[in-house]
Tab-separated table of C-alpha atoms in Angstrom:
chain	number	residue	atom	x	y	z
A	1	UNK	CA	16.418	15.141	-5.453
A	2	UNK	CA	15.581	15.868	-9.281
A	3	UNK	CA	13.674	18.312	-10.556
A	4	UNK	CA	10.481	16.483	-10.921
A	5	UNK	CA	10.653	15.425	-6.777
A	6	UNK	CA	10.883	19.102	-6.041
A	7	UNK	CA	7.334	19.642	-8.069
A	8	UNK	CA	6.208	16.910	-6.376
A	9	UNK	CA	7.290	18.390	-2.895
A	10	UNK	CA	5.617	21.952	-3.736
A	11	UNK	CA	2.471	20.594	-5.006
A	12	UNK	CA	2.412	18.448	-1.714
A	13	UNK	CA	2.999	21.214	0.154
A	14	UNK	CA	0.157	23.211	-1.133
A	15	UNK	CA	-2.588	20.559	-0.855
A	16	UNK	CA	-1.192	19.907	2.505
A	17	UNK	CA	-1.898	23.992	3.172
A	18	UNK	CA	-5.187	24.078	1.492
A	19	UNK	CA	-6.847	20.678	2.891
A	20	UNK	CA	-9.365	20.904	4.595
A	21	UNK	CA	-13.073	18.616	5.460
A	22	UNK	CA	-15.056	17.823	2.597
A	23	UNK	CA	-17.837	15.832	3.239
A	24	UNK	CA	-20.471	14.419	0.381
A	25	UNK	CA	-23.981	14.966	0.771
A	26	UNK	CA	-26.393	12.539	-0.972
A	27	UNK	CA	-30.555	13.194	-1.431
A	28	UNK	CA	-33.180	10.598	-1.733
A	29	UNK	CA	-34.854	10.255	-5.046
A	30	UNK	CA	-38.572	10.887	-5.105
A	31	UNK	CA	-38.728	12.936	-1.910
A	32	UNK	CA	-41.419	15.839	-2.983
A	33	UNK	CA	-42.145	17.220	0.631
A	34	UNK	CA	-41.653	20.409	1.881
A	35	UNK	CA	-40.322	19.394	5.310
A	36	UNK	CA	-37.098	17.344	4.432
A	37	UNK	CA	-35.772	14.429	7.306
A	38	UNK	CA	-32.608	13.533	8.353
A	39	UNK	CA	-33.206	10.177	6.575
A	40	UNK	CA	-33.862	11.770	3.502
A	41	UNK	CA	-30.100	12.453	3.283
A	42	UNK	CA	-26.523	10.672	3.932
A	43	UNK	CA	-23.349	12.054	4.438
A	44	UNK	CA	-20.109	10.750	4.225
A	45	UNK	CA	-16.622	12.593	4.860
A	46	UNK	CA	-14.155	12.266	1.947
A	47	UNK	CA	-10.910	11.034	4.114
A	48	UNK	CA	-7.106	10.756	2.613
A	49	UNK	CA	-4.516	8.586	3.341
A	50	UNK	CA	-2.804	11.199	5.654
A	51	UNK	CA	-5.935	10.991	7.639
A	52	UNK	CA	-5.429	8.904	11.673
A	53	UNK	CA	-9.243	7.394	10.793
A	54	UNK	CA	-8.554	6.459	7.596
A	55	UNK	CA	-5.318	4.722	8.582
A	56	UNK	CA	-6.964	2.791	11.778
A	57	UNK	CA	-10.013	1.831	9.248
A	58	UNK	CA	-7.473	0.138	7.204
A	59	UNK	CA	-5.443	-1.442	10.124
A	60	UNK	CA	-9.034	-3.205	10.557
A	61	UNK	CA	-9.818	-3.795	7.493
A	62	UNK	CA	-5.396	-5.837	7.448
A	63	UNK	CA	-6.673	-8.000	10.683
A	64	UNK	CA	-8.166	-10.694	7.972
A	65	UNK	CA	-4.961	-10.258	5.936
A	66	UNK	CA	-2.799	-11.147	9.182
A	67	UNK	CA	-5.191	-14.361	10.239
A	68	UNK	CA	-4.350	-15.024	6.320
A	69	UNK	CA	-0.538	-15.007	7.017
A	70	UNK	CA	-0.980	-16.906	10.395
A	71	UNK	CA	-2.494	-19.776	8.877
A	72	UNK	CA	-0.635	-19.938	5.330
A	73	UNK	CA	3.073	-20.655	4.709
A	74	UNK	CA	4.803	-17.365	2.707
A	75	UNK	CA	7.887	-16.018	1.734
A	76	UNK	CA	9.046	-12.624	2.977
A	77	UNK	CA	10.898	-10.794	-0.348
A	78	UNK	CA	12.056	-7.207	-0.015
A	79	UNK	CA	13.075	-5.345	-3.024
A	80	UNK	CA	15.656	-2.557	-3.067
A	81	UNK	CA	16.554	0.340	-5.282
A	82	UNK	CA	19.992	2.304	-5.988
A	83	UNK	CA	19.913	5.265	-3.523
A	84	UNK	CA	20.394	7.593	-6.794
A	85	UNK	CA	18.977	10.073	-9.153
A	86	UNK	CA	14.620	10.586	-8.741
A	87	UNK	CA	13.103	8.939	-5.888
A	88	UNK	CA	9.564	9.672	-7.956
A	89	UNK	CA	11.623	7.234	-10.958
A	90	UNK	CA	12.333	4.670	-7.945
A	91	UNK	CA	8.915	3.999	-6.557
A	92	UNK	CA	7.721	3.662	-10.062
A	93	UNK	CA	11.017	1.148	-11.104
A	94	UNK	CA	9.770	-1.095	-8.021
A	95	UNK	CA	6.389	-1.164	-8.893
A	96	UNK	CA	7.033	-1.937	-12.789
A	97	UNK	CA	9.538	-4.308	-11.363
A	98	UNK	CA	7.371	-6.153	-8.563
A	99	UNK	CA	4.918	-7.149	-11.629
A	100	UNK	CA	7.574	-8.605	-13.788
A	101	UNK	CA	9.150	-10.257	-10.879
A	102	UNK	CA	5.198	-11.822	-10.353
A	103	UNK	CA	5.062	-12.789	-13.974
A	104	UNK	CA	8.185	-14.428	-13.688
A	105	UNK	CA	7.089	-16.976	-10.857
A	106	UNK	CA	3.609	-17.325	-12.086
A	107	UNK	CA	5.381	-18.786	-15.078
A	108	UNK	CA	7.824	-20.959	-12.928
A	109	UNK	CA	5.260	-22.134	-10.457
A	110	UNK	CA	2.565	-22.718	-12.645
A	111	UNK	CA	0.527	-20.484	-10.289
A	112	UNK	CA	-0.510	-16.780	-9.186
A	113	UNK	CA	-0.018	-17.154	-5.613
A	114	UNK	CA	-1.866	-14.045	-3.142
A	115	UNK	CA	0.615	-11.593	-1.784
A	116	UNK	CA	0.360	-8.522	-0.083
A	117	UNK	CA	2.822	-5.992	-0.624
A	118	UNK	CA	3.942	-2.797	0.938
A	119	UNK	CA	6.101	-0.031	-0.039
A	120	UNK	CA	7.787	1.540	2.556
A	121	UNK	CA	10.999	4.564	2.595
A	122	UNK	CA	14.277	4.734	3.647
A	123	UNK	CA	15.644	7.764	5.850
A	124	UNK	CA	16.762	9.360	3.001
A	125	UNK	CA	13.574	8.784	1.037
A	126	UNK	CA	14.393	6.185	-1.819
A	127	UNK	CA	12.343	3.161	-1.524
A	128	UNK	CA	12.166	-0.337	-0.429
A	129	UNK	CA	9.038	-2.927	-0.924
A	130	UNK	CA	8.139	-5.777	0.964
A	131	UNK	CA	6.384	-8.272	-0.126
A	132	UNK	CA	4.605	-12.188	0.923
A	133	UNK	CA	4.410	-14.615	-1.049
A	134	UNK	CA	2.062	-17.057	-0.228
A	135	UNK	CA	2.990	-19.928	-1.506
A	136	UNK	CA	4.718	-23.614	-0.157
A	137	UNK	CA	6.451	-24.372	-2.995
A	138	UNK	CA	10.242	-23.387	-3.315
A	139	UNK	CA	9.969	-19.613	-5.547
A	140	UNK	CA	13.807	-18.712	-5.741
A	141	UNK	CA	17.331	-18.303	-4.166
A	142	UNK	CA	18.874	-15.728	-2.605
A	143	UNK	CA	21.555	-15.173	-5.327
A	144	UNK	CA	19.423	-15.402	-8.333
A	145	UNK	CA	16.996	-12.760	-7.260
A	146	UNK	CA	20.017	-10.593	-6.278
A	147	UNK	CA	21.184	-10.962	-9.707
A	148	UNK	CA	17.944	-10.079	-11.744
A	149	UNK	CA	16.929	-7.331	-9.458
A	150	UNK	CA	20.247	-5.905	-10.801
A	151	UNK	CA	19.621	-6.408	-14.390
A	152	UNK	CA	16.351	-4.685	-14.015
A	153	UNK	CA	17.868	-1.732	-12.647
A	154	UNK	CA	17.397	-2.737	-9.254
A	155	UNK	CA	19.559	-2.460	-6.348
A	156	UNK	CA	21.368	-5.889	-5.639
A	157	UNK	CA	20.965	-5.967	-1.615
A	158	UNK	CA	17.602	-8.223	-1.410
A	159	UNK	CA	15.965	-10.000	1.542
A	160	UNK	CA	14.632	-13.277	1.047
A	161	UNK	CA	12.926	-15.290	4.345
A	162	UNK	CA	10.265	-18.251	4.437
A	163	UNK	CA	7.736	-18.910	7.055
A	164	UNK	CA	6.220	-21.559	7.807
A	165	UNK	CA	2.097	-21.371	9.184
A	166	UNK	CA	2.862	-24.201	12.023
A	167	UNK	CA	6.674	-22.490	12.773
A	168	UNK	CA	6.723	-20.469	16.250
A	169	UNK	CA	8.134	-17.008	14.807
A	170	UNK	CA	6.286	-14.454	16.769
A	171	UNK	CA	7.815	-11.147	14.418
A	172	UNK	CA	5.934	-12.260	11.413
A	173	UNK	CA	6.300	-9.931	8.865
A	174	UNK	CA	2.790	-8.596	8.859
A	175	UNK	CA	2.604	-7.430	12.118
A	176	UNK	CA	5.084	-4.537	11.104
A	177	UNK	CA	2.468	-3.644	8.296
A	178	UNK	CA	0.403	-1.974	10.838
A	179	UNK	CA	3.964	0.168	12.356
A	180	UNK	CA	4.509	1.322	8.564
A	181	UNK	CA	1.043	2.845	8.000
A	182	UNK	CA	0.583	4.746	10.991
A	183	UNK	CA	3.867	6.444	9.749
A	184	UNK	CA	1.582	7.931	7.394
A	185	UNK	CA	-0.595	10.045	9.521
A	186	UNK	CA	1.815	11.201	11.906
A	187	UNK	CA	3.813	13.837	9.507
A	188	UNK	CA	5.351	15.499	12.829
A	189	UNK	CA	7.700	12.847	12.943
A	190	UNK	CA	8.610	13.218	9.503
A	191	UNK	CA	12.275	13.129	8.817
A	192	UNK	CA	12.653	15.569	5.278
A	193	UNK	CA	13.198	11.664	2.856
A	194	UNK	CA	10.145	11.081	4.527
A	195	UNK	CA	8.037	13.751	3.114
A	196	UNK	CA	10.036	13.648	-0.463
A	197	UNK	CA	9.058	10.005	-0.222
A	198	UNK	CA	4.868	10.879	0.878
A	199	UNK	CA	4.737	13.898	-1.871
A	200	UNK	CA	6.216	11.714	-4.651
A	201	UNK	CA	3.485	8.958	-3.418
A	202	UNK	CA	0.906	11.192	-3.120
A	203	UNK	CA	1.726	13.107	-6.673
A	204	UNK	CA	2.266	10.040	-8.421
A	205	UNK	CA	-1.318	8.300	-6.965
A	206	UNK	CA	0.742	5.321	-6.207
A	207	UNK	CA	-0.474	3.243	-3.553
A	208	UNK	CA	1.421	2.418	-0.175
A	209	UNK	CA	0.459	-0.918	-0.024
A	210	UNK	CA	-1.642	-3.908	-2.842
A	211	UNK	CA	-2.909	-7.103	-2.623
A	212	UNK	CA	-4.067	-9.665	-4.565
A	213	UNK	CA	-8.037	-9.252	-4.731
A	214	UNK	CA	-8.489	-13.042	-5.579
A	215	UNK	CA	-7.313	-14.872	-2.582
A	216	UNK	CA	-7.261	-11.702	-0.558
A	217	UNK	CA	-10.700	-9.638	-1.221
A	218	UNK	CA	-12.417	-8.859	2.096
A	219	UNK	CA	-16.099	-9.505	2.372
A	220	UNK	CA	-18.172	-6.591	2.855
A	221	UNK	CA	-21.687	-6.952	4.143
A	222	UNK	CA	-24.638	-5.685	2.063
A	223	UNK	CA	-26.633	-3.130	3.064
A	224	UNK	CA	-30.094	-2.164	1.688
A	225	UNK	CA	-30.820	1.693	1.086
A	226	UNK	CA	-32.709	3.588	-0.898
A	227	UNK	CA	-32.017	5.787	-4.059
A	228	UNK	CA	-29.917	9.330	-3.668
A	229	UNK	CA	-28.490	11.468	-5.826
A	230	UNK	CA	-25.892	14.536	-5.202
C-alpha cells in the first residue's frame, strides 16, 4: 500500500466517523404567509454510495440495463491490473485504459457500441473491471487483447466471453452486477483490500460502475412542481 492509499484510508476513515443524515430543505418562491404548509417545502435526504437505499435504488434503476443484455448479443471483457505498487494508481490505469481500449474498437468497428462497465476488487484490493460490449460483430481475440493490455501497463491475464441474446446461458454476466454493489453497503464484511479498495474509490470520486448514456439512458418521468429555493 503506498503512501497516497494510506491518505486515502485515513481520510475514509474520518468521513466514515463523522457521517451522519443530511437532508436538503427546499422553500417555495412567492410564499408571503405567515402560517407556512407542508407543501410549501420539499425535502430530500442527501444519500452516498455506502448507503443500503441508495444501493437498492440503483439495483432498480440496472433492471432496464439487464432486459438490455437479455435481448442484445454482448461480449463479456474483464480487464486486469499487476497486483503491485498503488492500488489508487490501478483503478485510475483501468479507467484511462478502458477508454483507449473503447477508442480502439470504435475505430475498428466503425461504431460506439453501449456497454456497461463495472469495477470491482480483488481480496487484496487491486482492481479488476468488467465490462459488455454490446455489439454482434467480431471485436477481438483472446491473445491480442492479452498482449495490448500488457503494453499499456496492464496485467496480461484477461477474460474474453460472447453471448448470444437467443443462447440459453442462465449466469449472464449482469446478473452478478447486482452481487457486486450490495458489497458496497455492507462494510461488516469487509475484508481490509476491501476497504483500501472503497477509500481509494471514494477519495478518488471514481465511480463503481458507467454506462454509455446513448443507448443506455433510462427514462425518467416528468414531474410538474413549483418554484423553491434553499
Amino acid at each position: 500500500m503506498s503512501q497516497f492509499d494510506r491518505l486515502c484510508v485515513e481520510r475514509f476513515l474520518e468521513w466514515l466517523k463523522n457521517k451522519k443524515d443530511w437532508w436538503v430543505v427546499l422553500e417555495r418562491e412567492g410564499v408571503e404567509s405567515i402560517r407556512y404548509y407542508k407543501r410549501d417545502f420539499r425535502f430530500f435526504r442527501v444519500y452516498n454510495r455506502f448507503d443500503r437505499q441508495y444501493v437498492k435504488r440503483v439495483i432498480r434503476r440496472f433492471r432496464k440495463v439487464k432486459y438490455f443484455a437479455e435481448e442484445h448479443s454482448f461480449v463479456h471483457i474483464e480487464l486486469t491490473v499487476k497486483h503491485e505498487g498503488s492500488i489508487s494508481e490501478s483503478i485510475k490505469l483501468l479507467r484511462k485504459n478502458w477508454n483507449r481500449l473503447r477508442a480502439l474498437l470504435k475505430k475498428r468497428l466503425g461504431h460506439n457500441y453501449p456497454f456497461v462497465d463495472f469495477i470491482e476488487p480483488c481480496k487484496d484490493g487491486y482492481p479488476h473491471l468488467h465490462i459488455l460490449y454490446f455489439t454482434k460483430k467480431f471485436v477481438i481475440t483472446h491473445e491480442e487483447l492479452s498482449r495490448w493490455c500488457e503494453e499499456h501497463g496492464l496485467g496480461y491475464v484477461v477474460w474474453l466471453r460472447r453471448y448470444w441474446a437467443c443462447g440459453g446461458y442462465r449466469k449472464k454476466p449482469i446478473y452478478y452486477f447486482a452481487k457486486y454493489l450490495t458489497k458496497q453497503y455492507k462494510k461488516e464484511k469487509w475484508s481490509f483490500g476491501d476497504f483500501v479498495f472503497y477509500a481509494c474509490i471514494w477519495f478518488l470520486g471514481c465511480k463503481t460502475y458507467t454506462y454509455s448514456q446513448k443507448n443506455l439512458n433510462y427514462v425518467k418521468g416528468s414531474l410538474k412542481v413549483g418554484k423553491y429555493m434553499f
